[in-house]
CSV table of C-alpha atoms in Angstrom, one decimal:
chain,number,residue,atom,x,y,z
A,1221,MET,CA,0.0,0.0,0.0
A,1222,LEU,CA,2.8,2.4,0.9
A,1223,ASN,CA,4.6,1.6,-2.4
A,1224,MET,CA,1.4,2.5,-4.3
A,1225,LEU,CA,1.1,5.8,-2.5
A,1226,GLU,CA,4.7,6.6,-3.1
A,1227,SER,CA,4.4,5.8,-6.8
A,1228,PHE,CA,1.3,7.9,-7.0
A,1229,GLU,CA,3.1,10.8,-5.3
A,1230,ARG,CA,6.0,10.5,-7.7
A,1231,GLU,CA,3.7,10.5,-10.7
A,1232,TYR,CA,1.8,13.5,-9.4
A,1233,LYS,CA,5.0,15.5,-8.8
A,1234,ALA,CA,6.3,14.6,-12.2
A,1235,LEU,CA,3.1,15.7,-13.9
A,1236,TYR,CA,3.0,18.9,-11.8
A,1237,THR,CA,6.6,19.8,-12.7
A,1238,ASP,CA,5.9,19.1,-16.4
A,1239,CYS,CA,2.8,21.4,-16.4
A,1240,THR,CA,4.6,24.2,-14.5
A,1241,LYS,CA,7.6,23.9,-16.9
A,1242,LEU,CA,5.2,24.1,-19.8
A,1243,LEU,CA,3.4,27.1,-18.3
A,1244,ASN,CA,6.7,28.9,-17.5
A,1245,ALA,CA,8.0,28.3,-21.0
A,1246,GLN,CA,4.8,29.8,-22.5
A,1247,ILE,CA,5.1,32.8,-20.3
A,1248,LEU,CA,8.7,33.3,-21.4
A,1249,LYS,CA,7.9,32.8,-25.1
A,1250,ALA,CA,5.2,35.5,-25.0
A,1251,GLU,CA,5.8,38.3,-27.5
A,1252,SER,CA,5.0,40.9,-24.9
A,1253,PRO,CA,4.6,40.6,-21.1
A,1254,GLU,CA,1.1,42.0,-21.4
A,1255,SER,CA,-0.2,39.2,-23.7
A,1256,ILE,CA,0.2,35.6,-22.7
A,1257,HIS,CA,-1.2,32.6,-24.6
A,1258,VAL,CA,-1.7,29.6,-22.2
A,1259,ASN,CA,-2.0,26.2,-23.9
A,1260,LEU,CA,-2.6,23.2,-21.6
A,1261,TYR,CA,-4.0,20.9,-24.3
A,1262,ASN,CA,-4.1,17.3,-23.3
A,1263,GLN,CA,-2.1,17.6,-20.1
A,1264,HIS,CA,-4.1,15.1,-18.0
A,1265,LEU,CA,-5.3,17.8,-15.7
A,1266,ASN,CA,-7.3,16.9,-12.7
A,1267,GLU,CA,-8.3,18.6,-9.4
A,1268,LEU,CA,-4.9,17.8,-7.7
A,1269,LEU,CA,-2.9,19.2,-10.6
A,1270,PHE,CA,-5.1,22.2,-11.6
A,1271,ALA,CA,-5.7,23.6,-8.0
A,1272,PRO,CA,-2.1,24.8,-7.6
A,1273,MET,CA,-1.9,25.7,-11.3
A,1274,ALA,CA,-4.9,27.9,-10.9
A,1275,LYS,CA,-3.1,29.9,-8.3
A,1276,LEU,CA,-0.1,30.3,-10.6
A,1277,LEU,CA,-2.5,31.4,-13.4
A,1278,ALA,CA,-4.3,33.8,-11.0
A,1279,ARG,CA,-1.0,35.8,-10.7
A,1280,ILE,CA,-1.0,36.5,-14.4
A,1281,SER,CA,-4.8,36.5,-15.0
A,1282,SER,CA,-5.0,40.1,-16.2
A,1283,ARG,CA,-2.4,39.3,-18.9
A,1284,ILE,CA,-3.9,36.0,-20.3
A,1285,ILE,CA,-5.2,36.5,-23.9
A,1286,THR,CA,-6.1,32.9,-24.8
A,1287,LEU,CA,-6.6,29.8,-22.6
A,1288,ASP,CA,-6.8,26.3,-24.1
A,1289,LEU,CA,-7.8,23.4,-21.7
A,1290,SER,CA,-9.2,21.1,-24.3
A,1291,PHE,CA,-8.9,17.3,-24.3
A,1292,ASN,CA,-8.3,17.0,-20.5
A,1293,LEU,CA,-10.8,14.3,-19.8
A,1294,THR,CA,-10.2,14.4,-16.1
A,1295,PHE,CA,-10.9,18.1,-15.9
A,1296,ASN,CA,-14.2,17.9,-13.9
A,1297,ASP,CA,-16.5,20.4,-12.1
A,1298,CYS,CA,-14.1,20.8,-9.2
A,1299,CYS,CA,-11.5,22.0,-11.7
A,1300,ALA,CA,-14.1,24.2,-13.2
A,1301,LEU,CA,-14.7,25.9,-9.8
A,1302,HIS,CA,-11.0,26.8,-9.6
A,1303,LEU,CA,-11.2,28.1,-13.2
A,1304,GLU,CA,-14.3,30.1,-12.4
A,1305,ARG,CA,-12.5,32.0,-9.6
A,1306,MET,CA,-9.5,32.7,-11.8
A,1307,LEU,CA,-11.6,33.9,-14.8
A,1308,ARG,CA,-13.2,36.7,-12.7
A,1309,ASN,CA,-9.8,38.5,-13.0
A,1310,CYS,CA,-9.2,37.7,-16.6
A,1311,ILE,CA,-10.3,41.1,-18.0
A,1312,ASN,CA,-8.4,40.7,-21.3
A,1313,LEU,CA,-9.3,37.1,-22.1
A,1314,ASN,CA,-10.3,36.8,-25.8
A,1315,SER,CA,-10.5,33.0,-26.3
A,1316,LEU,CA,-11.5,30.1,-24.0
A,1317,THR,CA,-11.4,26.5,-25.3
A,1318,LEU,CA,-12.9,23.7,-23.3
A,1319,GLU,CA,-13.4,21.1,-25.9
A,1320,LYS,CA,-13.9,17.5,-24.7
A,1321,THR,CA,-13.3,17.9,-21.0
A,1322,GLY,CA,-15.1,16.4,-18.1
A,1323,ILE,CA,-17.3,19.3,-17.1
A,1324,THR,CA,-21.1,19.1,-16.7
A,1325,ASP,CA,-23.9,21.6,-16.5
A,1326,GLN,CA,-22.9,22.8,-13.1
A,1327,GLY,CA,-19.3,23.6,-14.1
A,1328,GLY,CA,-20.3,25.0,-17.4
A,1329,ILE,CA,-22.8,27.4,-15.9
A,1330,GLY,CA,-20.3,28.7,-13.4
A,1331,ILE,CA,-17.7,29.3,-16.1
A,1332,VAL,CA,-20.2,31.2,-18.4
A,1333,LYS,CA,-21.2,33.5,-15.5
A,1334,SER,CA,-17.6,34.5,-14.8
A,1335,LEU,CA,-16.8,35.5,-18.4
A,1336,SER,CA,-16.9,39.1,-19.4
A,1337,SER,CA,-14.6,40.0,-22.2
A,1338,VAL,CA,-14.3,36.7,-24.1
A,1339,ARG,CA,-14.7,36.8,-27.9
A,1340,ARG,CA,-14.4,33.0,-28.7
A,1341,LEU,CA,-15.9,30.3,-26.6
A,1342,ASN,CA,-15.7,26.5,-27.3
A,1343,VAL,CA,-17.6,24.1,-25.1
A,1344,SER,CA,-18.1,21.4,-27.7
A,1345,SER,CA,-18.1,17.6,-26.9
A,1346,ASN,CA,-18.8,18.0,-23.2
A,1347,LYS,CA,-21.4,16.4,-20.9
A,1348,LEU,CA,-23.7,19.4,-21.2
A,1349,THR,CA,-27.5,19.3,-21.5
A,1350,ASP,CA,-30.4,21.6,-22.1
A,1351,LYS,CA,-30.0,23.0,-18.6
A,1352,PHE,CA,-26.7,24.6,-19.6
A,1353,VAL,CA,-28.2,25.9,-22.9
A,1354,GLU,CA,-31.2,27.5,-21.1
A,1355,LYS,CA,-28.8,29.2,-18.6
A,1356,LEU,CA,-26.8,30.5,-21.6
A,1357,ALA,CA,-29.9,31.9,-23.1
A,1358,THR,CA,-30.7,33.9,-19.9
A,1359,VAL,CA,-27.1,35.2,-20.0
A,1360,PHE,CA,-27.7,36.5,-23.6
A,1361,LYS,CA,-31.0,38.0,-22.5
A,1362,GLU,CA,-29.2,39.9,-19.8
A,1363,ARG,CA,-26.7,41.1,-22.4
A,1364,LYS,CA,-23.7,40.0,-20.4
A,1365,LEU,CA,-21.7,38.4,-23.3
A,1366,GLN,CA,-21.8,41.3,-25.7
A,1367,LYS,CA,-18.2,40.8,-26.9
A,1368,LEU,CA,-18.8,37.2,-27.9
A,1369,GLU,CA,-18.3,36.6,-31.7
A,1370,VAL,CA,-17.7,32.9,-32.1
A,1371,LEU,CA,-19.6,30.2,-30.2
A,1372,ASP,CA,-19.0,26.5,-30.6
A,1373,MET,CA,-21.6,24.1,-29.0
A,1374,ALA,CA,-21.2,21.0,-31.1
A,1375,ASN,CA,-22.0,17.6,-29.8
A,1376,ILE,CA,-23.6,18.6,-26.4
A,1377,LYS,CA,-26.9,16.8,-26.7
A,1378,MET,CA,-29.0,19.9,-27.4
A,1379,ASN,CA,-32.7,19.5,-28.1
A,1380,ASP,CA,-35.2,21.7,-30.0
A,1381,LYS,CA,-36.8,23.3,-26.9
A,1382,ALA,CA,-33.5,24.6,-25.5
A,1383,ALA,CA,-32.2,25.6,-29.0
A,1384,ILE,CA,-35.3,27.8,-29.6
A,1385,LEU,CA,-34.8,29.5,-26.2
A,1386,LEU,CA,-31.2,30.2,-27.1
A,1387,LEU,CA,-31.6,31.3,-30.8
A,1388,GLU,CA,-34.0,34.2,-30.2
A,1389,PRO,CA,-31.7,36.3,-27.8
A,1390,LEU,CA,-28.7,35.2,-29.7
A,1391,VAL,CA,-29.9,36.4,-33.1
A,1392,LYS,CA,-31.8,39.5,-31.9
A,1393,GLY,CA,-29.5,40.9,-29.2
A,1394,SER,CA,-26.0,39.5,-29.4
A,1395,ASN,CA,-22.9,40.1,-31.5
A,1396,VAL,CA,-22.3,36.5,-32.4
A,1397,GLU,CA,-21.1,36.1,-36.0
A,1398,SER,CA,-20.4,32.3,-36.1
A,1399,LEU,CA,-22.4,29.6,-34.4
A,1400,ASN,CA,-21.6,25.9,-34.4
A,1401,ILE,CA,-24.5,23.6,-33.2
A,1402,SER,CA,-23.7,20.6,-35.3
A,1403,MET,CA,-23.9,16.9,-34.1
A,1404,ASN,CA,-26.9,17.7,-31.8
A,1405,ASN,CA,-30.5,16.5,-31.7
A,1406,LEU,CA,-31.9,19.4,-33.5
A,1407,LYS,CA,-34.9,18.9,-35.8
A,1408,PHE,CA,-37.5,20.8,-37.9
A,1409,LYS,CA,-38.7,23.1,-35.1
A,1410,ALA,CA,-35.3,24.6,-34.2
A,1411,ALA,CA,-34.2,24.9,-37.9
A,1412,SER,CA,-37.5,26.6,-38.9
A,1413,GLN,CA,-37.2,29.0,-35.9
A,1414,LEU,CA,-33.7,29.9,-37.0
A,1415,LEU,CA,-34.8,30.6,-40.6
A,1416,THR,CA,-37.7,32.9,-39.5
A,1417,LEU,CA,-35.3,34.8,-37.1
A,1418,LEU,CA,-32.8,35.3,-39.9
A,1419,VAL,CA,-35.4,36.5,-42.3
A,1420,SER,CA,-37.0,38.9,-39.8
A,1421,ASN,CA,-33.7,40.3,-38.3
A,1422,LYS,CA,-31.6,41.5,-41.3
A,1423,ASN,CA,-29.4,43.6,-39.1
A,1424,SER,CA,-28.2,40.7,-37.0
A,1425,PRO,CA,-24.4,40.1,-37.3
A,1426,LEU,CA,-24.9,36.3,-37.5
A,1427,LYS,CA,-23.4,35.1,-40.8
A,1428,HIS,CA,-22.2,31.5,-40.3
A,1429,VAL,CA,-24.3,28.6,-38.8
A,1430,ASP,CA,-23.1,25.0,-38.8
A,1431,LEU,CA,-26.1,22.5,-38.6
A,1432,GLN,CA,-24.4,19.4,-39.9
A,1433,TYR,CA,-25.2,16.0,-38.6
A,1434,ASN,CA,-28.6,17.0,-37.3
A,1435,PRO,CA,-31.8,15.2,-38.3
A,1436,ILE,CA,-32.9,18.2,-40.5
A,1437,SER,CA,-34.1,18.0,-44.1
A,1438,LYS,CA,-31.7,19.1,-46.9
A,1439,SER,CA,-34.3,21.5,-48.3
A,1440,LEU,CA,-34.5,23.4,-45.0
A,1441,LEU,CA,-30.7,23.4,-44.6
A,1442,ASN,CA,-30.4,24.8,-48.2
A,1443,GLU,CA,-32.9,27.6,-47.4
A,1444,ILE,CA,-30.9,28.5,-44.3
A,1445,GLU,CA,-27.7,28.5,-46.2
A,1446,THR,CA,-29.0,30.7,-49.0
A,1447,GLU,CA,-30.3,33.2,-46.4
A,1448,LEU,CA,-26.8,33.3,-44.7
A,1449,VAL,CA,-25.1,33.7,-48.1
A,1450,GLN,CA,-27.3,36.7,-48.9
A,1451,ARG,CA,-26.5,38.2,-45.6
A,1452,ARG,CA,-22.8,37.8,-46.2
A,1453,ASN,CA,-23.0,39.3,-49.6
A,1454,TYR,CA,-25.1,42.2,-48.3
A,1455,VAL,CA,-22.5,42.9,-45.6
A,1456,GLU,CA,-19.6,42.8,-48.1
A,1457,GLU,CA,-21.5,45.1,-50.5
A,1458,THR,CA,-22.3,47.6,-47.7
A,1459,THR,CA,-18.7,47.6,-46.5
A,1460,GLU,CA,-17.4,48.1,-50.1
A,1461,GLY,CA,-19.9,50.9,-50.7
A,1462,GLN,CA,-18.9,52.7,-47.5
A,1463,ALA,CA,-15.2,52.4,-48.5
A,1464,ASN,CA,-15.9,53.7,-52.0
A,1465,LYS,CA,-17.8,56.7,-50.5
A,1466,VAL,CA,-14.8,57.5,-48.2
A,1467,LEU,CA,-12.4,57.3,-51.2
A,1468,GLN,CA,-14.7,59.5,-53.3
A,1469,SER,CA,-14.9,62.1,-50.6
A,1470,ILE,CA,-11.1,62.2,-50.3
A,1471,LYS,CA,-10.3,62.3,-54.1
A,1472,PRO,CA,-12.1,65.6,-55.0
A,1473,ALA,CA,-10.1,67.4,-52.3
A,1474,THR,CA,-6.8,66.3,-53.7
A,1475,ASP,CA,-7.9,66.6,-57.4
A,1476,ASN,CA,-9.1,70.2,-56.8
A,1477,ARG,CA,-5.9,71.2,-55.1
A,1478,GLU,CA,-3.5,70.0,-57.9
A,1479,PRO,CA,-5.0,72.1,-60.7
A,1480,ASN,CA,-5.1,75.2,-58.5
A,1481,ILE,CA,-1.4,74.7,-57.7
A,1482,LYS,CA,-0.5,74.2,-61.4
A,1483,HIS,CA,-2.6,77.3,-62.3
A,1484,THR,CA,-0.8,79.6,-59.8
A,1485,VAL,CA,2.7,78.3,-60.9
A,1486,ASP,CA,1.8,78.9,-64.6
A,1487,THR,CA,0.5,82.4,-64.0
A,1488,MET,CA,3.6,83.3,-61.9
A,1489,LYS,CA,5.9,82.1,-64.8
A,1490,MET,CA,3.9,84.1,-67.4
A,1491,GLN,CA,4.0,87.3,-65.3
A,1492,GLU,CA,7.8,87.0,-64.9
A,1493,THR,CA,8.4,86.4,-68.6
A,1494,GLN,CA,6.1,89.3,-69.5
A,1495,GLN,CA,7.8,91.7,-67.1
A,1496,ILE,CA,11.3,90.6,-68.2
A,1497,THR,CA,10.6,91.1,-71.9
A,1498,LYS,CA,9.4,94.7,-71.5
A,1499,GLY,CA,11.5,97.4,-73.1
A,1500,ASN,CA,12.3,99.6,-70.1
A,1501,ALA,CA,14.3,97.3,-67.7
A,1502,HIS,CA,14.8,100.1,-65.2
A,1503,GLN,CA,11.0,100.5,-64.6
A,1504,VAL,CA,10.7,96.7,-64.2
A,1505,SER,CA,13.3,96.7,-61.5
A,1506,GLN,CA,11.6,99.5,-59.6
A,1507,SER,CA,8.2,97.9,-59.8
A,1508,HIS,CA,9.7,94.7,-58.3
A,1509,LYS,CA,11.3,96.7,-55.5
A,1510,ILE,CA,8.1,98.2,-54.4
A,1511,GLY,CA,6.3,95.2,-53.1
A,1512,ASN,CA,8.4,92.1,-53.2
A,1513,HIS,CA,10.7,92.8,-50.2
A,1514,ASP,CA,7.9,92.7,-47.7
A,1515,LYS,CA,6.0,89.8,-49.2
A,1516,CYS,CA,8.9,87.4,-49.6
A,1517,SER,CA,9.3,85.0,-46.8
A,1518,MET,CA,12.8,83.9,-47.7
A,1519,PRO,CA,15.8,86.1,-46.8
A,1520,LEU,CA,17.0,88.4,-49.6
A,1521,GLN,CA,20.3,87.3,-51.1
A,1522,LEU,CA,21.7,89.7,-53.6
A,1523,ILE,CA,24.1,88.7,-56.4
A,1524,GLU,CA,27.2,90.9,-56.5
A,1525,PRO,CA,27.5,92.6,-59.9
A,1526,PRO,CA,31.0,93.0,-61.5
A,1527,ALA,CA,33.3,96.0,-60.7
A,1528,GLU,CA,32.7,97.5,-64.1
A,1529,MET,CA,29.0,97.9,-63.4
A,1530,LEU,CA,29.6,99.3,-59.9
A,1531,SER,CA,31.8,102.0,-61.3
A,1532,ASN,CA,29.0,103.2,-63.6
A,1533,LYS,CA,26.8,105.2,-61.1
A,1534,SER,CA,24.2,106.1,-63.7
A,1535,GLU,CA,23.2,102.4,-64.2
A,1536,VAL,CA,23.1,101.3,-60.6
A,1537,SER,CA,20.7,103.1,-58.2
A,1538,ASP,CA,21.6,104.3,-54.8
A,1539,SER,CA,19.1,101.9,-53.1
A,1540,PHE,CA,20.7,98.9,-54.8
A,1541,ARG,CA,24.2,100.1,-53.6
A,1542,GLN,CA,23.0,100.4,-50.0
A,1543,GLU,CA,21.4,97.0,-50.0
A,1544,LEU,CA,24.6,95.6,-51.5
A,1545,GLU,CA,26.7,97.1,-48.8
A,1546,GLN,CA,24.4,95.8,-46.1
A,1547,SER,CA,24.4,92.3,-47.6
A,1548,ARG,CA,28.2,92.3,-47.7
A,1549,ASP,CA,28.4,93.1,-44.0
A,1550,GLU,CA,25.7,90.5,-42.9
A,1551,ALA,CA,25.9,87.7,-45.4
A,1552,LYS,CA,28.3,84.8,-45.2
A,1553,ALA,CA,30.0,83.1,-48.1
A,1554,VAL,CA,27.5,80.8,-49.9
A,1555,SER,CA,27.5,78.8,-53.0
A,1556,TYR,CA,26.0,79.8,-56.4
A,1557,THR,CA,23.4,77.0,-56.2
A,1558,HIS,CA,22.3,78.2,-52.8
A,1559,LEU,CA,21.8,81.7,-54.1
A,1560,ARG,CA,19.8,80.4,-57.1
A,1561,ALA,CA,17.6,78.3,-54.8
A,1562,HIS,CA,16.7,81.3,-52.7
A,1563,GLU,CA,16.4,83.7,-55.7
A,1564,THR,CA,13.5,86.2,-55.6
A,1565,ARG,CA,11.9,87.9,-58.5
A,1566,HIS,CA,13.9,91.0,-57.8
A,1567,ASP,CA,17.1,89.0,-57.8
A,1568,LEU,CA,16.1,87.3,-61.1
A,1569,VAL,CA,15.5,90.7,-62.8
A,1570,CYS,CA,18.9,92.0,-61.6
A,1571,ARG,CA,20.7,88.9,-62.8
A,1572,LEU,CA,19.1,89.0,-66.2
A,1573,LEU,CA,20.0,92.7,-66.6
A,1574,LEU,CA,23.6,91.9,-65.8
A,1575,GLU,CA,23.8,89.1,-68.2
A,1576,LYS,CA,22.3,91.3,-70.9
A,1577,LYS,CA,24.8,94.0,-70.2
A,1578,LYS,CA,27.7,91.5,-70.5
A,1579,LYS,CA,26.5,90.3,-73.8
A,1580,LYS,CA,26.2,93.8,-75.2
A,1581,LYS,CA,29.8,94.6,-74.1
A,1582,LYS,CA,31.2,91.5,-75.7
């Protein structure tokens, strides 16, 4: 007897160390410390193993994103009680998978009550009955699982009566988009009720329903599938239409701006060429001096004329000489390309006059 107890204790310690090592490895492998994916798939979890592990998980409960406890056949209602206490603090949990475990109606109801932020719930292939389905229907009526989008309840011995109670609040008042109720005992009543709810509630987000391996006629299944296909196509068309409207509202703004910019640039170039080609160059330079110094946002950089032109006082005005002397005192040595980049209209006229003067002397 003592040998059996010792061997059992050794096996228990070995399993516990393996599970804790697996859990620690998953915590270390997490991409960020704020999002942890816990996978305890097929780890032979029972009450003795899961009770201390639930305490470890409770320390990081606010950081758990997904939790997979599927295919633990010894995971019973006592384990579900520890899980229920832990789930109350899992405020960021998105996915909970409990496929093919040992929980019954009592454990399943407690788990569903403790969920708040879950988006995916899988309770398929468990020993659940209509009692659990009816309690889930009341939870949907109370609008407690508003974030739930995917619900998997395959192979749980669901009947028509409980299914009808569940489908009405699920279609009318929930955000569930995908529902799997295959491999149950659903018949004509539940399927016809689902079809009428889908037809009468076009705004419902439900787009995918799996009814395979139920004693339902093929014609009724085809009608349900055609209705779901129409809903999916309608949703796609509306989303595409909204996206096109947004694009059309953005395009005119950009299209209207580009021609205006091109028009202003063209008019500026035409004005410059017209003013430069005028006969009296002295009047052009004076007209540019009047208003361009104040309007220009870039600093004025004057090009130094040659010494021959500076000696001729009649061709160079007094104001130009004063500006030139100030620019000599203040400006630093810059490159020719820099001057050309910051050239104003006034500078352009002066440069063209100088070039014209040089050509005449040559």
